[in-house]
């Protein structure tokens, strides 16, 4: 076996998992396609000690630190499939290489599908965001908008007035009941029922939402809840149990980040209902512990160690 653990995805979750394992002198391969979800944002916020730094710089600092450890290897490549072996997994890469690992950690994140409104996609990660804790403070006190594409947005609409005066824009087919409206009114949220057709502003900045009847509602930031889908087909191919989340399915894991298939662990956005860099990093640490403990327990039961100590 070449590696104790093969980690799919080398961002907040995958690199945090790698850090624990290489410090435990295990041999770790991180395979990363290098398309982290927040690559559209110029700065990442809320990650203690890294607040305001560009996401790519945070990742590079992590890689630089990991490269000091003898057990660490990083490949920029894509995992296409993982086939269970008698012990461990054989992992096929897009480059044509094949590697083996005793355990797998899936940390490939999720993909976003954004609502179709003119001017929205090009502002994603700038003046259009998914999370007020990540980018709300930088919107300077508003006015703010939220485009309601699912009922998770209602929770966010109740949050947003803490960052600035808020308008909730309903999308086609969405409606509110009396109780929902009352809660919004109590939090000072204005509700706009005419559809947003375009976002207006200089370059990536936002100054207003244009409505279907031509009116302009001034906003400097818009929040949306994109639909999310799991990275690649690995979870399905491995027959992992999924859970339904408010924005899309995610991989079911237990307290030690173990999936429904023994030997396969999952972390980060791909295995969580809440999507945030710190949480992804923390869950990577948990998955690393889960994978490490499972190796140790197998060895304690008399299985030979599959990889030499790094
Ligand atoms: C626009 C935007 C801005 C954000 N800003 C913030 C912020 O300021 N603060 C904050 O806390 N959170 C922020 N988030 C949320 C944060 O980005 C995610 O919670 C975090 O990136 C999740 O980390 P992850 O490691 O699970 O996945 P990701 O960071 O998405 O990384 C997954 C990695 O796995 C790779 N991968 C996928 N499939 C494969 C495969 N088959 N083979 C190999 N590699 C693969 C991907 O290419 C990628 O590099 C933001 C999200 C978005 C969309």
mmCIF file of C-alpha atoms and ligand atoms in Angstrom:
data_model
loop_
_atom_site.group_PDB
_atom_site.id
_atom_site.type_symbol
_atom_site.label_atom_id
_atom_site.label_comp_id
_atom_site.label_asym_id
_atom_site.label_seq_id
_atom_site.Cartn_x
_atom_site.Cartn_y
_atom_site.Cartn_z
ATOM 1 C CA UNK A 1 0.000 0.000 0.000
ATOM 2 C CA UNK A 2 1.508 3.348 -1.053
ATOM 3 C CA UNK A 3 -0.372 5.612 1.352
ATOM 4 C CA UNK A 4 -2.054 5.275 4.722
ATOM 5 C CA UNK A 5 -4.667 7.777 3.585
ATOM 6 C CA UNK A 6 -5.599 9.215 0.199
ATOM 7 C CA UNK A 7 -7.430 12.515 0.572
ATOM 8 C CA UNK A 8 -9.651 13.708 -2.271
ATOM 9 C CA UNK A 9 -9.609 17.515 -2.255
ATOM 10 C CA UNK A 10 -6.899 19.836 -0.975
ATOM 11 C CA UNK A 11 -8.621 22.867 0.479
ATOM 12 C CA UNK A 12 -9.761 23.746 4.019
ATOM 13 C CA UNK A 13 -11.050 20.253 4.865
ATOM 14 C CA UNK A 14 -8.541 18.103 2.980
ATOM 15 C CA UNK A 15 -5.404 20.006 3.998
ATOM 16 C CA UNK A 16 -6.514 20.193 7.652
ATOM 17 C CA UNK A 17 -7.018 16.422 7.603
ATOM 18 C CA UNK A 18 -3.580 15.962 6.055
ATOM 19 C CA UNK A 19 -1.943 18.086 8.766
ATOM 20 C CA UNK A 20 -3.107 15.778 11.569
ATOM 21 C CA UNK A 21 -2.105 12.626 9.737
ATOM 22 C CA UNK A 22 1.373 13.739 8.649
ATOM 23 C CA UNK A 23 2.029 14.938 12.194
ATOM 24 C CA UNK A 24 1.105 11.385 13.197
ATOM 25 C CA UNK A 25 3.889 10.192 10.852
ATOM 26 C CA UNK A 26 1.400 8.585 8.482
ATOM 27 C CA UNK A 27 1.847 8.697 4.699
ATOM 28 C CA UNK A 28 -0.741 10.910 3.059
ATOM 29 C CA UNK A 29 -1.522 11.753 -0.546
ATOM 30 C CA UNK A 30 -3.728 14.768 -1.209
ATOM 31 C CA UNK A 31 -5.145 14.847 -4.732
ATOM 32 C CA UNK A 32 -6.576 18.249 -5.548
ATOM 33 C CA UNK A 33 -8.229 19.566 -8.689
ATOM 34 C CA UNK A 34 -7.530 23.090 -7.312
ATOM 35 C CA UNK A 35 -11.002 24.561 -7.746
ATOM 36 C CA UNK A 36 -12.038 25.502 -4.195
ATOM 37 C CA UNK A 37 -15.538 26.796 -3.840
ATOM 38 C CA UNK A 38 -14.549 30.274 -2.649
ATOM 39 C CA UNK A 39 -12.121 30.917 -5.521
ATOM 40 C CA UNK A 40 -14.432 33.711 -6.770
ATOM 41 C CA UNK A 41 -13.830 35.810 -3.631
ATOM 42 C CA UNK A 42 -10.831 38.159 -3.340
ATOM 43 C CA UNK A 43 -10.689 37.674 0.427
ATOM 44 C CA UNK A 44 -11.796 35.058 2.928
ATOM 45 C CA UNK A 45 -13.266 36.219 6.227
ATOM 46 C CA UNK A 46 -13.879 34.841 9.683
ATOM 47 C CA UNK A 47 -11.128 32.212 9.713
ATOM 48 C CA UNK A 48 -9.223 33.064 12.881
ATOM 49 C CA UNK A 49 -5.746 34.382 12.159
ATOM 50 C CA UNK A 50 -6.442 34.511 8.409
ATOM 51 C CA UNK A 51 -9.251 37.075 8.290
ATOM 52 C CA UNK A 52 -9.176 39.130 5.094
ATOM 53 C CA UNK A 53 -6.473 37.106 3.309
ATOM 54 C CA UNK A 54 -7.039 35.853 -0.265
ATOM 55 C CA UNK A 55 -8.232 32.218 -0.233
ATOM 56 C CA UNK A 56 -5.394 31.100 -2.522
ATOM 57 C CA UNK A 57 -2.830 32.550 -0.100
ATOM 58 C CA UNK A 58 -4.361 30.734 2.879
ATOM 59 C CA UNK A 59 -4.242 27.465 0.940
ATOM 60 C CA UNK A 60 -0.632 28.065 -0.138
ATOM 61 C CA UNK A 61 0.442 28.790 3.454
ATOM 62 C CA UNK A 62 -1.149 25.495 4.476
ATOM 63 C CA UNK A 63 0.641 23.620 1.694
ATOM 64 C CA UNK A 64 3.988 25.251 2.567
ATOM 65 C CA UNK A 65 3.587 24.126 6.180
ATOM 66 C CA UNK A 66 2.535 20.600 5.173
ATOM 67 C CA UNK A 67 5.522 20.221 2.891
ATOM 68 C CA UNK A 68 7.831 20.290 5.929
ATOM 69 C CA UNK A 69 6.529 16.833 6.890
ATOM 70 C CA UNK A 70 8.018 13.711 5.272
ATOM 71 C CA UNK A 71 4.671 11.909 4.996
ATOM 72 C CA UNK A 72 2.997 14.579 2.830
ATOM 73 C CA UNK A 73 2.495 14.401 -0.915
ATOM 74 C CA UNK A 74 0.275 16.662 -3.023
ATOM 75 C CA UNK A 75 -0.754 16.042 -6.600
ATOM 76 C CA UNK A 76 -2.714 18.463 -8.726
ATOM 77 C CA UNK A 77 -4.983 15.957 -10.424
ATOM 78 C CA UNK A 78 -8.548 14.712 -10.256
ATOM 79 C CA UNK A 79 -9.752 11.513 -8.645
ATOM 80 C CA UNK A 80 -12.054 9.759 -11.089
ATOM 81 C CA UNK A 81 -12.924 6.626 -9.136
ATOM 82 C CA UNK A 82 -12.028 4.554 -6.094
ATOM 83 C CA UNK A 83 -12.266 0.791 -6.116
ATOM 84 C CA UNK A 84 -12.325 -1.191 -2.856
ATOM 85 C CA UNK A 85 -9.494 -3.734 -2.505
ATOM 86 C CA UNK A 86 -9.187 -6.570 -0.018
ATOM 87 C CA UNK A 87 -7.445 -4.007 2.215
ATOM 88 C CA UNK A 88 -7.878 -0.361 1.276
ATOM 89 C CA UNK A 89 -8.680 1.298 -2.017
ATOM 90 C CA UNK A 90 -7.265 1.676 -5.506
ATOM 91 C CA UNK A 91 -7.780 5.222 -6.720
ATOM 92 C CA UNK A 92 -7.801 6.198 -10.412
ATOM 93 C CA UNK A 93 -6.639 9.689 -11.362
ATOM 94 C CA UNK A 94 -7.482 11.730 -14.459
ATOM 95 C CA UNK A 95 -3.766 11.756 -15.387
ATOM 96 C CA UNK A 96 -4.000 7.990 -15.873
ATOM 97 C CA UNK A 97 -2.077 7.160 -12.677
ATOM 98 C CA UNK A 98 -3.470 4.786 -10.075
ATOM 99 C CA UNK A 99 -2.591 4.994 -6.372
ATOM 100 C CA UNK A 100 -3.477 2.878 -3.345
ATOM 101 C CA UNK A 101 -4.499 3.981 0.119
ATOM 102 C CA UNK A 102 -5.558 2.076 3.227
ATOM 103 C CA UNK A 103 -8.205 4.710 3.996
ATOM 104 C CA UNK A 104 -9.967 7.421 1.991
ATOM 105 C CA UNK A 105 -11.044 10.881 3.071
ATOM 106 C CA UNK A 106 -13.488 12.614 0.745
ATOM 107 C CA UNK A 107 -13.058 16.397 0.980
ATOM 108 C CA UNK A 108 -14.000 17.493 -2.523
ATOM 109 C CA UNK A 109 -16.585 20.074 -1.482
ATOM 110 C CA UNK A 110 -19.703 21.044 -3.410
ATOM 111 C CA UNK A 111 -20.533 22.915 -6.598
ATOM 112 C CA UNK A 112 -22.888 25.897 -6.669
ATOM 113 C CA UNK A 113 -25.721 26.439 -9.161
ATOM 114 C CA UNK A 114 -26.684 30.082 -9.056
ATOM 115 C CA UNK A 115 -30.116 31.547 -9.808
ATOM 116 C CA UNK A 116 -30.442 32.926 -13.319
ATOM 117 C CA UNK A 117 -30.582 36.687 -12.973
ATOM 118 C CA UNK A 118 -28.695 38.981 -15.358
ATOM 119 C CA UNK A 119 -25.530 40.332 -13.733
ATOM 120 C CA UNK A 120 -25.540 37.836 -10.833
ATOM 121 C CA UNK A 121 -22.923 35.225 -11.808
ATOM 122 C CA UNK A 122 -20.224 37.801 -12.570
ATOM 123 C CA UNK A 123 -20.695 39.349 -9.100
ATOM 124 C CA UNK A 124 -20.551 35.993 -7.224
ATOM 125 C CA UNK A 125 -18.056 36.179 -4.370
ATOM 126 C CA UNK A 126 -17.918 39.989 -4.640
ATOM 127 C CA UNK A 127 -21.172 41.895 -4.141
ATOM 128 C CA UNK A 128 -23.250 38.678 -4.333
ATOM 129 C CA UNK A 129 -22.558 36.128 -1.600
ATOM 130 C CA UNK A 130 -24.049 33.133 0.191
ATOM 131 C CA UNK A 131 -23.156 33.967 3.790
ATOM 132 C CA UNK A 132 -23.364 37.260 5.706
ATOM 133 C CA UNK A 133 -20.758 36.141 8.266
ATOM 134 C CA UNK A 134 -18.281 35.730 5.379
ATOM 135 C CA UNK A 135 -18.916 38.934 3.411
ATOM 136 C CA UNK A 136 -21.692 40.944 5.126
ATOM 137 C CA UNK A 137 -19.393 43.201 7.175
ATOM 138 C CA UNK A 138 -17.575 44.343 4.024
ATOM 139 C CA UNK A 139 -20.889 45.544 2.559
ATOM 140 C CA UNK A 140 -20.565 48.576 4.785
ATOM 141 C CA UNK A 141 -23.974 48.646 6.446
ATOM 142 C CA UNK A 142 -26.157 48.085 3.386
ATOM 143 C CA UNK A 143 -28.758 48.426 1.988
ATOM 144 C CA UNK A 144 -28.853 44.681 1.385
ATOM 145 C CA UNK A 145 -31.028 42.250 -0.512
ATOM 146 C CA UNK A 146 -31.766 38.572 -0.281
ATOM 147 C CA UNK A 147 -33.106 36.589 -3.194
ATOM 148 C CA UNK A 148 -35.396 33.892 -1.821
ATOM 149 C CA UNK A 149 -34.879 30.677 -3.791
ATOM 150 C CA UNK A 150 -35.631 28.293 -0.922
ATOM 151 C CA UNK A 151 -36.849 28.514 2.636
ATOM 152 C CA UNK A 152 -33.291 28.566 4.052
ATOM 153 C CA UNK A 153 -33.223 32.082 2.700
ATOM 154 C CA UNK A 154 -35.898 33.014 5.230
ATOM 155 C CA UNK A 155 -33.557 32.257 8.107
ATOM 156 C CA UNK A 156 -30.924 34.406 6.419
ATOM 157 C CA UNK A 157 -33.425 37.190 5.806
ATOM 158 C CA UNK A 158 -34.025 37.304 9.569
ATOM 159 C CA UNK A 159 -30.270 37.521 10.165
ATOM 160 C CA UNK A 160 -29.427 40.173 7.593
ATOM 161 C CA UNK A 161 -30.830 43.306 9.289
ATOM 162 C CA UNK A 162 -27.890 43.013 11.715
ATOM 163 C CA UNK A 163 -25.692 43.930 8.714
ATOM 164 C CA UNK A 164 -27.960 46.618 7.213
ATOM 165 C CA UNK A 165 -31.497 47.496 6.047
ATOM 166 C CA UNK A 166 -32.773 44.434 4.178
ATOM 167 C CA UNK A 167 -35.186 43.721 1.332
ATOM 168 C CA UNK A 168 -36.327 40.170 0.671
ATOM 169 C CA UNK A 169 -36.948 39.531 -3.037
ATOM 170 C CA UNK A 170 -39.300 36.647 -3.779
ATOM 171 C CA UNK A 171 -38.511 34.529 -6.847
ATOM 172 C CA UNK A 172 -41.159 32.998 -9.066
ATOM 173 C CA UNK A 173 -43.140 30.280 -7.323
ATOM 174 C CA UNK A 174 -42.050 31.299 -3.801
ATOM 175 C CA UNK A 175 -44.676 32.518 -1.365
ATOM 176 C CA UNK A 176 -44.783 33.395 2.306
ATOM 177 C CA UNK A 177 -47.407 32.475 4.865
ATOM 178 C CA UNK A 178 -48.725 34.949 7.457
ATOM 179 C CA UNK A 179 -46.409 33.712 10.215
ATOM 180 C CA UNK A 180 -43.343 34.044 7.979
ATOM 181 C CA UNK A 181 -44.351 37.571 6.949
ATOM 182 C CA UNK A 182 -44.938 38.582 10.570
ATOM 183 C CA UNK A 183 -41.481 37.376 11.633
ATOM 184 C CA UNK A 184 -39.892 39.331 8.774
ATOM 185 C CA UNK A 185 -41.836 42.469 9.676
ATOM 186 C CA UNK A 186 -40.751 42.121 13.316
ATOM 187 C CA UNK A 187 -37.112 42.089 12.151
ATOM 188 C CA UNK A 188 -37.678 45.105 9.883
ATOM 189 C CA UNK A 189 -37.313 43.201 6.581
ATOM 190 C CA UNK A 190 -39.117 44.695 3.558
ATOM 191 C CA UNK A 191 -40.682 42.121 1.200
ATOM 192 C CA UNK A 192 -40.653 42.703 -2.588
ATOM 193 C CA UNK A 193 -42.919 40.412 -4.616
ATOM 194 C CA UNK A 194 -42.002 41.674 -8.108
ATOM 195 C CA UNK A 195 -39.258 39.547 -9.646
ATOM 196 C CA UNK A 196 -35.648 40.774 -9.868
ATOM 197 C CA UNK A 197 -34.576 40.717 -13.531
ATOM 198 C CA UNK A 198 -31.132 42.338 -13.382
ATOM 199 C CA UNK A 199 -28.396 43.431 -11.009
ATOM 200 C CA UNK A 200 -27.017 46.885 -11.739
ATOM 201 C CA UNK A 201 -23.694 48.496 -10.762
ATOM 202 C CA UNK A 202 -20.142 49.376 -11.833
ATOM 203 C CA UNK A 203 -18.085 46.239 -12.614
ATOM 204 C CA UNK A 204 -18.344 43.789 -9.666
ATOM 205 C CA UNK A 205 -20.015 46.395 -7.405
ATOM 206 C CA UNK A 206 -23.765 46.538 -6.954
ATOM 207 C CA UNK A 207 -25.966 49.626 -6.720
ATOM 208 C CA UNK A 208 -29.480 48.292 -7.348
ATOM 209 C CA UNK A 209 -31.721 45.396 -8.281
ATOM 210 C CA UNK A 210 -33.878 46.068 -11.343
ATOM 211 C CA UNK A 211 -37.400 44.629 -10.989
ATOM 212 C CA UNK A 212 -39.633 43.229 -13.739
ATOM 213 C CA UNK A 213 -41.763 46.419 -13.710
ATOM 214 C CA UNK A 214 -38.654 48.611 -14.253
ATOM 215 C CA UNK A 215 -38.284 49.885 -10.695
ATOM 216 C CA UNK A 216 -34.796 49.984 -9.144
ATOM 217 C CA UNK A 217 -34.331 48.927 -5.513
ATOM 218 C CA UNK A 218 -31.005 50.289 -4.175
ATOM 219 C CA UNK A 219 -28.779 47.554 -2.693
ATOM 220 C CA UNK A 220 -25.004 47.253 -2.302
ATOM 221 C CA UNK A 221 -25.005 43.522 -1.565
ATOM 222 C CA UNK A 222 -27.222 40.577 -2.460
ATOM 223 C CA UNK A 223 -27.362 37.221 -0.667
ATOM 224 C CA UNK A 224 -28.501 34.040 -2.399
ATOM 225 C CA UNK A 225 -28.696 30.389 -1.406
ATOM 226 C CA UNK A 226 -27.341 28.493 -4.427
ATOM 227 C CA UNK A 227 -28.347 24.901 -5.062
ATOM 228 C CA UNK A 228 -25.388 22.693 -4.213
ATOM 229 C CA UNK A 229 -24.318 19.364 -5.675
ATOM 230 C CA UNK A 230 -21.623 17.012 -4.428
ATOM 231 C CA UNK A 231 -18.258 17.035 -6.206
ATOM 232 C CA UNK A 232 -17.857 14.277 -8.806
ATOM 233 C CA UNK A 233 -19.450 10.843 -8.655
ATOM 234 C CA UNK A 234 -17.337 9.210 -5.941
ATOM 235 C CA UNK A 235 -19.988 9.225 -3.215
ATOM 236 C CA UNK A 236 -22.493 7.555 -5.539
ATOM 237 C CA UNK A 237 -19.954 5.089 -6.937
ATOM 238 C CA UNK A 238 -18.965 4.022 -3.424
ATOM 239 C CA UNK A 239 -22.645 3.644 -2.495
ATOM 240 C CA UNK A 240 -22.413 6.137 0.374
ATOM 241 C CA UNK A 241 -25.554 7.129 2.225
ATOM 242 C CA UNK A 242 -26.497 10.767 1.715
ATOM 243 C CA UNK A 243 -28.621 13.208 3.669
ATOM 244 C CA UNK A 244 -30.921 15.870 2.257
ATOM 245 C CA UNK A 245 -29.751 19.365 3.080
ATOM 246 C CA UNK A 246 -31.605 22.617 2.482
ATOM 247 C CA UNK A 247 -29.409 23.448 -0.540
ATOM 248 C CA UNK A 248 -28.573 19.902 -1.688
ATOM 249 C CA UNK A 249 -27.484 16.424 -0.627
ATOM 250 C CA UNK A 250 -24.411 15.846 1.534
ATOM 251 C CA UNK A 251 -22.568 12.721 2.682
ATOM 252 C CA UNK A 252 -23.845 11.161 5.916
ATOM 253 C CA UNK A 253 -21.071 10.782 8.509
ATOM 254 C CA UNK A 254 -20.942 9.770 12.165
ATOM 255 C CA UNK A 255 -19.188 11.539 15.044
ATOM 256 C CA UNK A 256 -15.794 10.373 13.736
ATOM 257 C CA UNK A 257 -16.564 11.430 10.131
ATOM 258 C CA UNK A 258 -16.958 7.786 9.092
ATOM 259 C CA UNK A 259 -19.316 7.378 6.116
ATOM 260 C CA UNK A 260 -21.665 4.427 5.637
ATOM 261 C CA UNK A 261 -18.775 2.519 4.006
ATOM 262 C CA UNK A 262 -16.008 1.342 6.370
ATOM 263 C CA UNK A 263 -12.655 2.918 5.585
ATOM 264 C CA UNK A 264 -14.168 5.941 3.831
ATOM 265 C CA UNK A 265 -14.355 9.205 5.776
ATOM 266 C CA UNK A 266 -15.724 12.556 4.610
ATOM 267 C CA UNK A 267 -15.251 16.177 5.637
ATOM 268 C CA UNK A 268 -15.964 19.756 4.670
ATOM 269 C CA UNK A 269 -18.898 21.099 2.688
ATOM 270 C CA UNK A 270 -19.404 17.668 1.095
ATOM 271 C CA UNK A 271 -20.337 16.225 4.496
ATOM 272 C CA UNK A 272 -22.038 19.130 6.217
ATOM 273 C CA UNK A 273 -25.230 21.116 6.239
ATOM 274 C CA UNK A 274 -23.306 24.269 7.196
ATOM 275 C CA UNK A 275 -20.733 25.610 4.749
ATOM 276 C CA UNK A 276 -17.897 27.610 6.243
ATOM 277 C CA UNK A 277 -14.109 27.435 6.018
ATOM 278 C CA UNK A 278 -13.490 27.028 9.767
ATOM 279 C CA UNK A 279 -16.112 24.302 10.054
ATOM 280 C CA UNK A 280 -14.640 22.565 6.997
ATOM 281 C CA UNK A 281 -11.186 22.741 8.543
ATOM 282 C CA UNK A 282 -12.463 21.393 11.883
ATOM 283 C CA UNK A 283 -14.291 18.530 10.206
ATOM 284 C CA UNK A 284 -11.091 17.691 8.316
ATOM 285 C CA UNK A 285 -9.345 17.281 11.676
ATOM 286 C CA UNK A 286 -12.178 15.006 12.798
ATOM 287 C CA UNK A 287 -11.964 12.900 9.622
ATOM 288 C CA UNK A 288 -8.211 12.578 10.081
ATOM 289 C CA UNK A 289 -8.725 11.349 13.631
ATOM 290 C CA UNK A 290 -11.396 8.924 12.426
ATOM 291 C CA UNK A 291 -9.141 7.520 9.696
ATOM 292 C CA UNK A 292 -6.111 7.371 12.000
ATOM 293 C CA UNK A 293 -8.016 5.622 14.814
ATOM 294 C CA UNK A 294 -9.426 3.089 12.363
ATOM 295 C CA UNK A 295 -5.897 2.240 11.181
ATOM 296 C CA UNK A 296 -4.690 1.937 14.756
ATOM 297 C CA UNK A 297 -7.609 -0.288 15.788
ATOM 298 C CA UNK A 298 -7.084 -2.597 12.785
ATOM 299 C CA UNK A 299 -3.404 -2.892 13.693
ATOM 300 C CA UNK A 300 -4.309 -3.496 17.347
ATOM 301 C CA UNK A 301 -6.470 -6.406 16.181
ATOM 302 C CA UNK A 302 -3.413 -7.955 14.537
ATOM 303 C CA UNK A 303 -3.573 -6.631 10.951
ATOM 304 C CA UNK A 304 -0.103 -5.782 9.655
ATOM 305 C CA UNK A 305 0.720 -2.105 9.236
ATOM 306 C CA UNK A 306 0.205 -1.474 5.512
ATOM 307 C CA UNK A 307 2.556 1.520 5.165
ATOM 308 C CA UNK A 308 5.939 2.160 6.736
ATOM 309 C CA UNK A 309 6.134 5.057 9.237
ATOM 310 C CA UNK A 310 7.010 8.361 7.509
HETATM 311 C C1 LIG B 1 -18.025 32.744 -3.109
HETATM 312 C C2 LIG B 1 -17.778 32.109 -1.769
HETATM 313 C C3 LIG B 1 -17.121 32.807 -0.775
HETATM 314 C C4 LIG B 1 -16.916 32.219 0.468
HETATM 315 N N1 LIG B 1 -16.308 32.952 1.448
HETATM 316 C C5 LIG B 1 -16.110 32.400 2.668
HETATM 317 C C6 LIG B 1 -15.487 33.156 3.714
HETATM 318 O O1 LIG B 1 -15.132 34.327 3.543
HETATM 319 N N2 LIG B 1 -15.341 32.549 4.927
HETATM 320 C C7 LIG B 1 -15.758 31.265 5.158
HETATM 321 O O2 LIG B 1 -15.605 30.773 6.278
HETATM 322 N N3 LIG B 1 -16.342 30.539 4.181
HETATM 323 C C8 LIG B 1 -16.515 31.073 2.953
HETATM 324 N N4 LIG B 1 -17.118 30.331 1.963
HETATM 325 C C9 LIG B 1 -17.413 28.922 2.221
HETATM 326 C C10 LIG B 1 -16.116 28.122 2.046
HETATM 327 O O3 LIG B 1 -15.538 28.456 0.803
HETATM 328 C C11 LIG B 1 -16.374 26.630 2.102
HETATM 329 O O4 LIG B 1 -17.098 26.297 3.271
HETATM 330 C C12 LIG B 1 -15.037 25.883 2.098
HETATM 331 O O5 LIG B 1 -14.303 26.213 0.933
HETATM 332 C C13 LIG B 1 -15.267 24.378 2.139
HETATM 333 O O6 LIG B 1 -14.025 23.757 2.155
HETATM 334 P P1 LIG B 1 -13.860 22.301 1.555
HETATM 335 O O7 LIG B 1 -12.433 21.956 1.797
HETATM 336 O O8 LIG B 1 -14.913 21.396 2.049
HETATM 337 O O9 LIG B 1 -14.149 22.455 -0.023
HETATM 338 P P2 LIG B 1 -13.485 23.410 -1.112
HETATM 339 O O10 LIG B 1 -12.824 24.566 -0.486
HETATM 340 O O11 LIG B 1 -14.548 23.677 -2.111
HETATM 341 O O12 LIG B 1 -12.346 22.506 -1.762
HETATM 342 C C14 LIG B 1 -12.614 21.281 -2.398
HETATM 343 C C15 LIG B 1 -11.392 20.943 -3.239
HETATM 344 O O13 LIG B 1 -11.539 19.599 -3.720
HETATM 345 C C16 LIG B 1 -11.215 19.580 -5.101
HETATM 346 N N5 LIG B 1 -11.880 18.439 -5.745
HETATM 347 C C17 LIG B 1 -13.190 18.246 -5.991
HETATM 348 N N6 LIG B 1 -13.403 17.062 -6.593
HETATM 349 C C18 LIG B 1 -12.181 16.496 -6.737
HETATM 350 C C19 LIG B 1 -11.731 15.274 -7.290
HETATM 351 N N7 LIG B 1 -12.578 14.373 -7.796
HETATM 352 N N8 LIG B 1 -10.403 15.007 -7.302
HETATM 353 C C20 LIG B 1 -9.519 15.886 -6.751
HETATM 354 N N9 LIG B 1 -9.896 17.074 -6.202
HETATM 355 C C21 LIG B 1 -11.205 17.365 -6.188
HETATM 356 C C22 LIG B 1 -11.721 20.927 -5.622
HETATM 357 O O14 LIG B 1 -11.118 21.250 -6.877
HETATM 358 C C23 LIG B 1 -11.273 21.833 -4.474
HETATM 359 O O15 LIG B 1 -9.954 22.287 -4.640
HETATM 360 C C24 LIG B 1 -17.351 30.904 0.712
HETATM 361 C C25 LIG B 1 -18.018 30.194 -0.284
HETATM 362 C C26 LIG B 1 -18.251 30.789 -1.507
HETATM 363 C C27 LIG B 1 -19.002 30.020 -2.555
#
